[in-house]
Each structure stands twice: as C-alpha cells, then as structure tokens.
Short mmCIF file of C-alpha atoms in Angstrom, two decimals:
data_model
loop_
_atom_site.label_atom_id
_atom_site.label_comp_id
_atom_site.label_asym_id
_atom_site.label_seq_id
_atom_site.Cartn_x
_atom_site.Cartn_y
_atom_site.Cartn_z
CA GLU A 91 5.25 4.21 2.81
CA CYS A 92 7.24 4.31 6.07
CA ASP A 93 10.63 2.60 6.13
CA HIS A 94 12.48 1.09 9.11
CA SER A 95 14.08 4.43 10.02
CA GLY A 96 10.69 6.14 10.31
CA GLN A 97 11.06 8.23 7.16
CA LYS A 98 8.04 8.65 4.96
CA SER A 99 8.60 7.92 1.27
CA TYR A 100 6.38 9.34 -1.44
CA ALA A 101 6.40 7.66 -4.84
CA VAL A 102 4.41 9.05 -7.72
CA LEU A 103 3.76 6.75 -10.66
CA ILE A 104 1.97 7.49 -13.90
CA GLY A 105 0.43 5.17 -16.39
CA LYS A 106 -2.45 4.79 -18.78
CA LEU A 107 -5.68 3.35 -17.41
CA ASP A 108 -7.34 1.26 -20.05
CA GLY A 109 -10.03 -1.32 -19.49
CA ASN A 110 -8.87 -3.43 -22.42
CA GLN A 111 -5.18 -3.94 -21.72
CA THR A 112 -2.57 -3.29 -19.05
CA HIS A 113 0.08 -0.63 -19.35
CA PRO A 114 3.20 -0.47 -17.15
CA PRO A 115 3.40 2.44 -14.71
CA TYR A 116 6.36 4.80 -14.74
CA LEU A 117 7.98 6.28 -11.66
CA ILE A 118 8.14 10.07 -12.08
CA ASP A 119 9.05 11.19 -8.57
CA ILE A 120 10.19 9.73 -5.27
CA THR A 121 11.07 11.74 -2.19
CA GLN A 122 11.63 11.16 1.49
CA GLU A 123 10.43 13.32 4.34
CA GLU A 124 11.41 13.26 7.96
CA ASP A 125 8.55 15.56 8.92
CA CYS A 126 5.41 14.20 10.46
CA PRO A 127 3.18 13.45 7.47
CA ASN A 128 -0.03 15.40 7.04
CA ALA A 129 -2.54 16.16 4.31
CA SER A 130 -0.87 19.38 3.16
CA ILE A 131 2.52 17.65 2.67
CA VAL A 132 0.87 14.90 0.61
CA GLN A 133 -1.00 17.45 -1.52
CA GLN A 134 2.20 19.46 -2.02
CA LYS A 135 4.10 16.34 -3.16
CA ILE A 136 1.37 15.38 -5.64
CA ARG A 137 1.07 18.87 -7.10
CA SER A 138 4.86 19.21 -7.32
CA SER A 139 5.18 15.90 -9.16
CA LEU A 140 2.40 16.74 -11.60
CA SER A 141 3.89 20.17 -12.32
CA LYS A 142 7.17 18.50 -13.35
CA LEU A 143 5.27 16.73 -16.14
CA ASP A 144 3.85 19.93 -17.59
CA LEU A 145 0.69 18.09 -18.62
CA VAL A 146 -1.97 19.83 -20.64
CA ASN A 147 -5.28 19.46 -18.78
CA ALA A 148 -3.68 17.75 -15.79
CA PHE A 149 -6.88 18.39 -13.85
CA GLU A 150 -8.66 15.97 -16.21
CA LYS A 151 -5.87 13.42 -16.51
CA PHE A 152 -5.13 12.84 -12.80
CA ARG A 153 -7.71 10.17 -12.10
CA LEU A 154 -6.49 7.66 -9.52
CA PHE A 155 -4.91 8.19 -6.10
CA ILE A 156 -3.90 5.00 -4.24
CA THR A 157 -2.73 5.33 -0.63
CA ASP A 158 -2.73 3.56 2.67
CA GLY A 159 -5.82 4.28 4.72
CA VAL A 160 -4.48 6.78 7.23
CA ALA A 161 -6.55 9.87 7.94
CA TYR A 162 -4.19 12.45 6.43
CA ASN A 163 -4.20 10.63 3.05
CA ILE A 164 -8.00 10.50 3.07
CA CYS A 165 -8.07 14.23 3.84
CA ALA A 166 -5.50 14.93 1.10
CA ALA A 167 -7.61 12.98 -1.41
CA ARG A 168 -10.70 14.98 -0.45
CA ASN A 169 -8.80 18.25 -0.87
CA LEU A 170 -7.18 17.20 -4.15
CA ARG A 171 -10.59 16.29 -5.55
CA ALA A 172 -11.46 20.01 -5.53
CA SER A 173 -8.68 20.64 -8.09
CA TYR A 174 -8.96 17.32 -9.91
CA PRO A 175 -12.70 16.57 -10.29
CA LYS A 176 -12.27 13.12 -11.88
CA LEU A 177 -9.99 11.87 -9.09
CA ILE A 178 -10.85 8.57 -7.42
CA HIS A 179 -9.19 7.66 -4.12
CA ILE A 180 -8.54 3.98 -3.42
CA THR A 181 -7.11 2.48 -0.26
CA CYS A 182 -4.51 -0.21 -0.94
CA ILE A 183 -5.93 -3.58 0.09
CA SER A 184 -2.56 -4.76 1.46
CA HIS A 185 -2.31 -1.77 3.76
CA MET A 186 -5.92 -2.18 4.79
CA LEU A 187 -5.44 -5.87 5.67
CA ALA A 188 -2.23 -5.13 7.58
CA LEU A 189 -3.97 -2.43 9.64
CA LEU A 190 -6.94 -4.71 10.26
CA SER A 191 -4.79 -7.65 11.36
CA ALA A 192 -2.68 -5.44 13.64
CA LYS A 193 -5.84 -4.09 15.26
CA LEU A 194 -7.24 -7.60 15.63
CA VAL A 195 -4.07 -8.87 17.32
CA GLU A 196 -4.05 -5.81 19.57
CA THR A 197 -7.66 -6.15 20.68
CA SER A 198 -7.89 -9.94 20.83
CA PRO A 199 -4.85 -11.88 22.06
CA GLU A 200 -6.86 -15.12 21.75
CA VAL A 201 -6.92 -14.70 17.97
CA ASN A 202 -3.15 -14.21 17.94
CA ASP A 203 -2.71 -17.40 20.00
CA LEU A 204 -5.01 -19.30 17.62
CA VAL A 205 -3.02 -18.13 14.58
CA LYS A 206 0.26 -19.18 16.25
CA PHE A 207 -1.19 -22.60 17.08
CA LEU A 208 -2.47 -23.16 13.54
CA LYS A 209 0.83 -22.04 12.07
CA LYS A 210 2.75 -24.52 14.23
CA THR A 211 0.28 -27.27 13.37
CA PHE A 212 0.58 -26.76 9.62
CA GLN A 213 4.35 -26.31 9.65
CA LYS A 214 5.00 -29.55 11.53
CA CYS A 215 2.54 -31.78 9.67
CA VAL A 216 4.60 -33.37 6.88
CA SER A 217 1.60 -34.52 4.85
CA ARG A 218 0.13 -30.99 4.74
CA VAL A 219 3.49 -29.44 3.88
CA ASN A 220 4.00 -31.92 1.02
CA LYS A 221 0.45 -31.39 -0.22
CA TRP A 222 0.67 -27.59 -0.38
CA ARG A 223 4.33 -27.03 -1.30
CA PRO A 224 3.92 -27.84 -5.03
CA ARG A 225 1.01 -25.37 -5.26
CA THR A 226 2.82 -22.44 -3.72
CA SER A 227 6.22 -20.93 -4.22
CA LEU A 228 7.64 -20.62 -0.75
CA PRO A 229 10.45 -18.14 -0.14
CA ARG A 230 13.88 -19.67 0.37
CA LYS A 231 14.62 -17.42 3.33
CA ARG A 232 12.43 -16.89 6.36
CA ILE A 233 10.48 -13.64 6.23
CA VAL A 234 9.87 -11.92 9.54
CA LEU A 235 6.90 -9.58 9.74
CA LEU A 236 6.89 -7.12 12.62
CA ILE A 237 3.58 -5.45 13.40
CA ASP A 238 3.72 -2.54 15.77
#
C-alpha cells in the first residue's frame, strides 16, 4: 500500500482459513520501503516474514496472497508459487475498482462529468437524502478521495 509520502508499506498477516467459521488475522510484520517496488522486493519481504515464524512445512501452509493488481505483485505471486505450491493469488477488489474507476475517468471525461452531475443532484434533493440517510451510516466529516 502506498502512503501520501510515496513510501510503500508491506503488511503480512496470518490467520487460519476455515470454511466453517471466521478467525481473526494477526499482523506479523510491517515494513516500509522507499525503493521502487518490484517483484523481488515483494518476494524477499514475504520470505523474510515467513522465516520469522519458523513454521514447520511453511511451503504447505502459505496458501493465500492478497495484493493490489500491479504487475510486480502478479509476477511475485507467480514466482512465489514455485516455492509454495498451494498458494493462491487474489487481487483485492477495492484496489481493482479504484484502478478501474481511475482509468475510466482518465479515458472518458464525459463519465466523470455525469458522476459529478448525479452526485450534485442526489446531494441537493432533500427527499432522496431523507430517504437514504436512515439506511446508510454517513461519515460525520467529509472524505476527500484523490485519484491520480
């Protein structure tokens, strides 16, 4: 995850995957890098975090790798799969939707204008605001989303 200063943060969480019940994940490692991220850095961070656990049969227990959809994470997942045969790589849906919407706004300004118009329309219509407010928990402070 990239923060506002441009640093790349790596968080490694562990938890039990069970189809019958949910188990809370535990944060085992978090680091920040100023280097340009690439597949080898991601692989190094994952292997370093797993080695701290000293797991028996880690190659069988490391099963799920969730990342944003950038190319170096996809490459890292492919390379890690050679050492961890049961590994499944999943792209985070939030990251995927953010990338898709940024690309859509970039390639089609008309869509951006339509979204702005609809937002203004819904925000200023008192009957719609009153109808939907009880169903949703709106944040008390305004949230500003900047898409590069």
